[in-house]
Coordinates of C-alpha atoms in Angstrom, one line a residue:
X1 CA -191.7 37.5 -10.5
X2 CA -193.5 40.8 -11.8
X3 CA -192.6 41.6 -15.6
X4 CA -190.0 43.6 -15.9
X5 CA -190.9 47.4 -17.2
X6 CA -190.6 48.1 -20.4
X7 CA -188.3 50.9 -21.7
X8 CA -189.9 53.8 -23.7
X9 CA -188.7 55.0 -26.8
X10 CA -188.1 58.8 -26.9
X11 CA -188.8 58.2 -30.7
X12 CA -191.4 56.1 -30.5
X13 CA -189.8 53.8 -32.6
X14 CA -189.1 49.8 -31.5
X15 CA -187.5 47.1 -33.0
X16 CA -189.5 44.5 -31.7
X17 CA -188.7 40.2 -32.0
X18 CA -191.1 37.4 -30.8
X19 CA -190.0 33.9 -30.6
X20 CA -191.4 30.2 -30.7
X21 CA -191.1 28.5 -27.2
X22 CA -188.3 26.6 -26.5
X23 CA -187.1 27.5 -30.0
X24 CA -190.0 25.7 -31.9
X25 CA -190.5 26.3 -35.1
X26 CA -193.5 27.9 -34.8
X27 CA -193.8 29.5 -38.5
X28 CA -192.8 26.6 -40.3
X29 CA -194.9 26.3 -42.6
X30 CA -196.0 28.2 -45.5
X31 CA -199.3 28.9 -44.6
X32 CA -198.4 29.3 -41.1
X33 CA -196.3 32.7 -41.9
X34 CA -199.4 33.7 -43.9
X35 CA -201.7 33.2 -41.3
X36 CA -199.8 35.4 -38.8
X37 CA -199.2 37.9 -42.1
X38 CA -203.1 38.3 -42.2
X39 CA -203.7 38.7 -38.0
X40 CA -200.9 41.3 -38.2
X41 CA -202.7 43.0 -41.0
X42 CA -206.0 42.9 -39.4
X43 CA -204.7 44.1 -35.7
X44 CA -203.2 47.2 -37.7
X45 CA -206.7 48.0 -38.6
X46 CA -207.6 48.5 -35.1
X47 CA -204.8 50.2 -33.6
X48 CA -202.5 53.4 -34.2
X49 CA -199.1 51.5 -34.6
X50 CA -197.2 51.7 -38.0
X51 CA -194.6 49.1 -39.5
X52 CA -191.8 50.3 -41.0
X53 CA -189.4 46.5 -41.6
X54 CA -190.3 42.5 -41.1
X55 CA -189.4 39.8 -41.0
X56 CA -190.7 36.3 -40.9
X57 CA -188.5 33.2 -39.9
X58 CA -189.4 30.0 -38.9
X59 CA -188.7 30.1 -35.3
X60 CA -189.2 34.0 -34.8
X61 CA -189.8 37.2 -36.2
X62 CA -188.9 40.7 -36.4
X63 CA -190.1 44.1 -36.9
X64 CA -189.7 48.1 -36.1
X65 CA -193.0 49.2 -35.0
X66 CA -193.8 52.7 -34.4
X67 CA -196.1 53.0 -31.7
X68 CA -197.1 54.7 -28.3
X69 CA -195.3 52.3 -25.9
X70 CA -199.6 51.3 -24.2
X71 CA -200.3 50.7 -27.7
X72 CA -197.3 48.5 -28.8
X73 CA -198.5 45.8 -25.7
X74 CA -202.2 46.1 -26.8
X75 CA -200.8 45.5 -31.0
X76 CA -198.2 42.8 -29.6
X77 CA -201.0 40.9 -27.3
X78 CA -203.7 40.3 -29.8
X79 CA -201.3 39.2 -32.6
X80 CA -199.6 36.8 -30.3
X81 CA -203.3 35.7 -28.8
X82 CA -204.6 34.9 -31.7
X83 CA -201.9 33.5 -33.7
X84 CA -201.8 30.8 -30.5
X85 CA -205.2 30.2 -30.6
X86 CA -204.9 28.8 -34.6
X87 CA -201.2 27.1 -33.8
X88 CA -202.8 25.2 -30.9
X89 CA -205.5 24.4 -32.6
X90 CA -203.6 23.5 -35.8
X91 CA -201.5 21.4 -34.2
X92 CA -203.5 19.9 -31.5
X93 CA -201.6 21.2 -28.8
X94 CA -202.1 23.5 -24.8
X95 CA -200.0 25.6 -23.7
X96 CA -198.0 28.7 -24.3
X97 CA -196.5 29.4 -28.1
X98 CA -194.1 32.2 -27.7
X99 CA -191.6 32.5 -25.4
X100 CA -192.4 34.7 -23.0
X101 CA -194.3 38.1 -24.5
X102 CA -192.0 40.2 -27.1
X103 CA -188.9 41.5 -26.5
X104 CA -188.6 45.3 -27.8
X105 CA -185.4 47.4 -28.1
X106 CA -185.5 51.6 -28.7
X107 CA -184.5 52.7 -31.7
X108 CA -183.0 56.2 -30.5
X109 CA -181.2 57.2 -33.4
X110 CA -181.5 57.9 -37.5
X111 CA -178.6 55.3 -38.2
X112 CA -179.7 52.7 -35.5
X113 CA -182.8 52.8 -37.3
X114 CA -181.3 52.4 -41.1
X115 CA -178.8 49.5 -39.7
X116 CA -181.7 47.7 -37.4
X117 CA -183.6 47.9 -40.7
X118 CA -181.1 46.1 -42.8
X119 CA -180.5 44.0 -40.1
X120 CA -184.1 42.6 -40.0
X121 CA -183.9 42.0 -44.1
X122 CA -180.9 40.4 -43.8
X123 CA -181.8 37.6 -41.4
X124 CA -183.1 35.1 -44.6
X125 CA -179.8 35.5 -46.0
X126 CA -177.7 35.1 -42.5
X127 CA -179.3 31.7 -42.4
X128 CA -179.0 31.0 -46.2
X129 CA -182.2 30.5 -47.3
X130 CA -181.6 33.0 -49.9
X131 CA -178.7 34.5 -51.2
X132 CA -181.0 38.0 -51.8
X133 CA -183.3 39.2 -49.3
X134 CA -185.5 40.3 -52.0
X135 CA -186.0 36.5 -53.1
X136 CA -187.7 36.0 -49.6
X137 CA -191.4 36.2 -49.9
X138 CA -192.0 37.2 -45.9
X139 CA -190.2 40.2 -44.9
X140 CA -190.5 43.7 -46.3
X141 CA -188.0 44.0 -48.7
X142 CA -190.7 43.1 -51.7
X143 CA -192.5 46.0 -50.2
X144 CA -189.9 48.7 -50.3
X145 CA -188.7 47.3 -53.9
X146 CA -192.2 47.4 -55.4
X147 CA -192.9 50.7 -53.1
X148 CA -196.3 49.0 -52.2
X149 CA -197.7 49.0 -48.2
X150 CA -199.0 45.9 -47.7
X151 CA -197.8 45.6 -44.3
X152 CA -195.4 48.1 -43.9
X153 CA -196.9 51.7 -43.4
X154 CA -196.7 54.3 -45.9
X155 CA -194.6 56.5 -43.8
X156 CA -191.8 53.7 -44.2
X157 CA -191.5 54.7 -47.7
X158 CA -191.1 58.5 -47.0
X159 CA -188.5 58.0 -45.0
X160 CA -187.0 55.4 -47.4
X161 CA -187.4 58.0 -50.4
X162 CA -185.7 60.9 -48.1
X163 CA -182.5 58.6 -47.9
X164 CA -182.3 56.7 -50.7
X165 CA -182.2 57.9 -54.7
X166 CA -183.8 54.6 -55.8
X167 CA -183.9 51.0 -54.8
X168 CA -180.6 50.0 -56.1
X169 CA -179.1 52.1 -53.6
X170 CA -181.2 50.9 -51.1
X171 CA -180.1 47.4 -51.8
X172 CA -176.2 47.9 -51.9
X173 CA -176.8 49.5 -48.4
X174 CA -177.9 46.3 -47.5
X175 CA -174.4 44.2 -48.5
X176 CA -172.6 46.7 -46.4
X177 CA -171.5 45.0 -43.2
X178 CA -171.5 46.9 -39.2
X179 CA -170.5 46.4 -36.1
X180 CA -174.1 47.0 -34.1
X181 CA -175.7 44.1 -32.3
X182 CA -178.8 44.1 -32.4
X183 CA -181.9 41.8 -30.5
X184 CA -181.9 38.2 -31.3
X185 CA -182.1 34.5 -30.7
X186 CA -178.7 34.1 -28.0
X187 CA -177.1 32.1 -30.6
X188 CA -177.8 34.7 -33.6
X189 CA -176.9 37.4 -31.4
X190 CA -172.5 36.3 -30.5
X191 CA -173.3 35.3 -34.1
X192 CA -173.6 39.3 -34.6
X193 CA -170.3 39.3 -32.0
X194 CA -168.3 37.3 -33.8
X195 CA -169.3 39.3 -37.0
X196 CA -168.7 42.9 -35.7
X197 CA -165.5 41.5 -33.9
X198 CA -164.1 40.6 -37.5
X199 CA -165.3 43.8 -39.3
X200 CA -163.2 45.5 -36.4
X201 CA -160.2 43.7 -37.2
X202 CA -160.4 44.6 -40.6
X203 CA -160.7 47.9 -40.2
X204 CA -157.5 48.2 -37.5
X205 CA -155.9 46.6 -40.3
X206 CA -156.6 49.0 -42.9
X207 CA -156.4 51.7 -40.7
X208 CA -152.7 50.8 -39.3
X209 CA -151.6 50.0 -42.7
X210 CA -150.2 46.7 -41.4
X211 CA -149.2 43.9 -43.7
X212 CA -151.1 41.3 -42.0
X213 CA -154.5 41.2 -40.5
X214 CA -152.7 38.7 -37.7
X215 CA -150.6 41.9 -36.8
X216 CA -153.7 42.9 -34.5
X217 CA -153.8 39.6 -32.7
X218 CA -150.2 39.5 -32.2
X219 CA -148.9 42.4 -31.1
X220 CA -149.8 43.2 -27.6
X221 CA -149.8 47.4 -28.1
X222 CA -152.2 46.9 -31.4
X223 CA -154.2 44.0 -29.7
X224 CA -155.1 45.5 -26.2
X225 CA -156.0 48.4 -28.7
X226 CA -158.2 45.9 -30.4
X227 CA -159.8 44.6 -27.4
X228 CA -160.4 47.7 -26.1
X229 CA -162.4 48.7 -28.9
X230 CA -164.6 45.6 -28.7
X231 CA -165.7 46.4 -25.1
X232 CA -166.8 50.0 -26.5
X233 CA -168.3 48.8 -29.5
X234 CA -170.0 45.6 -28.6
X235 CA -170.2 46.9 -24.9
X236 CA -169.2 43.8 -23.5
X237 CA -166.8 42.9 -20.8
X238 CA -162.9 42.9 -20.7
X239 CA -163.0 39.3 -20.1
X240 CA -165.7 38.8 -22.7
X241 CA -163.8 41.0 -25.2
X242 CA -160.7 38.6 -24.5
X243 CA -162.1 35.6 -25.3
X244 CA -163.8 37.3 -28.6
X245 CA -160.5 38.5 -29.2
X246 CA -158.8 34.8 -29.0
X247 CA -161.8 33.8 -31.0
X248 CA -161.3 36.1 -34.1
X249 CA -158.1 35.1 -34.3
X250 CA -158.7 31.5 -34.8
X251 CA -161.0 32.1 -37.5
X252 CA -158.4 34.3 -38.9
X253 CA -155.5 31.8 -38.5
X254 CA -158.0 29.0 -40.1
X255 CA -159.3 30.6 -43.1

């Protein structure tokens, strides 16, 4: 079956995310997230595409890219190429290391942008390897902190300045929660579902000025309201929004 075309950002912009072949842990090492640190490096040497956010893990990785979209294959290929060439060698091992190519989402929009960016940060900390995304030493956060470009281009931090007065405000825009969803592992991404689905409960609640966050769940006017608002938001299905609904309340009920 042909690949599938990819879409074209209006902005140029892309939050792009790799991952390890049947979920292998393909950066798990130390050293192995450095390696593909210093091929990313060199590949932006040789071609016009600009990283604004990263992020390492050990099973994947993220970034925004600015790029023409001819470009962002070429950047994407040789990275990938050549980080298989040193895992299979490593490891003494054939075959394909990443599944598929890269997946890559638009980024359309100011705010998409901002929220993919913290999004992307805040992935070490969803998985609680640190409680700070600063603390983790293979993502961007370091960069925009220490207002260095060692990976990131120097256009990330003009856009960061414009926004934000200083880096403590960049930081407490970090530990504010959303309801986007954006491109992930399957499991990372009804993660984000199950998130946003809460953070939308809260915020009926509030915005009601009920006296229990259970009110949503249980009344039928407030909670078709409620599900209704998670097909819009999370543009899922009715049925799916149902069963997210159910869901949220359990957590809810268990807490």
């Amino acid at each position: 079956m042909p690949a599938r075309r990819r879409r074209e950002s209006s902005t140029k912009f892309y939050h792009v995310m790799v991952k390890g072949i049947n979920k292998e842990r393909i950066f798990d090492q130390q050293r192995e997230k450095m390696y593909f640190r210093k091929i990313i490096c060199k590949c932006l040497s040789k071609y016009e595409a600009e990283i604004y956010a990263y992020c390492i893990m050990s099973n994947h990785a993220h970034f925004i890219i600015r790029a023409e979209i001819q470009i962002l294959s070429m950047f994407m290929a040789l990275i990938l190429a050549e980080y298989a060439r040193y895992y299979n060698f490593k490891h003494n091992r054939n075959g394909h290391v990443f599944q598929n190519r890269f997946s890559s989402e638009c980024i359309e929009t100011e705010a998409y942008y901002w929220n993919c960016v913290r999004y992307i940060h805040m992935n070490p900390v969803k998985a609680n390897m640190v409680n700070n995304p600063l603390k983790y030493k293979y993502g961007s956060m370091a960069e925009y902190m220490l207002e260095e470009t060692r990976i990131i281009h120097s256009h990330a931090l003009g856009k960061y300045r414009e926004v934000f007065r200083d880096y403590e405000e960049f930081e407490i825009f970090h530990m504010k929660r959303h309801t986007q969803v954006f491109a992930d592992l399957r499991e990372e991404m009804e993660k984000q579902r199950e998130e946003a689905a809460y953070v939308l409960a809260e915020e009926m609640f509030e915005h009601k000025q009920l006296k229990q966050i259970l009110q949503v769940f249980e009344e039928n006017q407030l909670r078709e309201e409620y599900i209704d608002g998670l097909v819009s938001t999370l543009n899922i299905s009715k049925h799916k929004a149902t069963q997210l609904c159910m869901k949220t309340m359990n957590n809810v009920q268990n807490q």
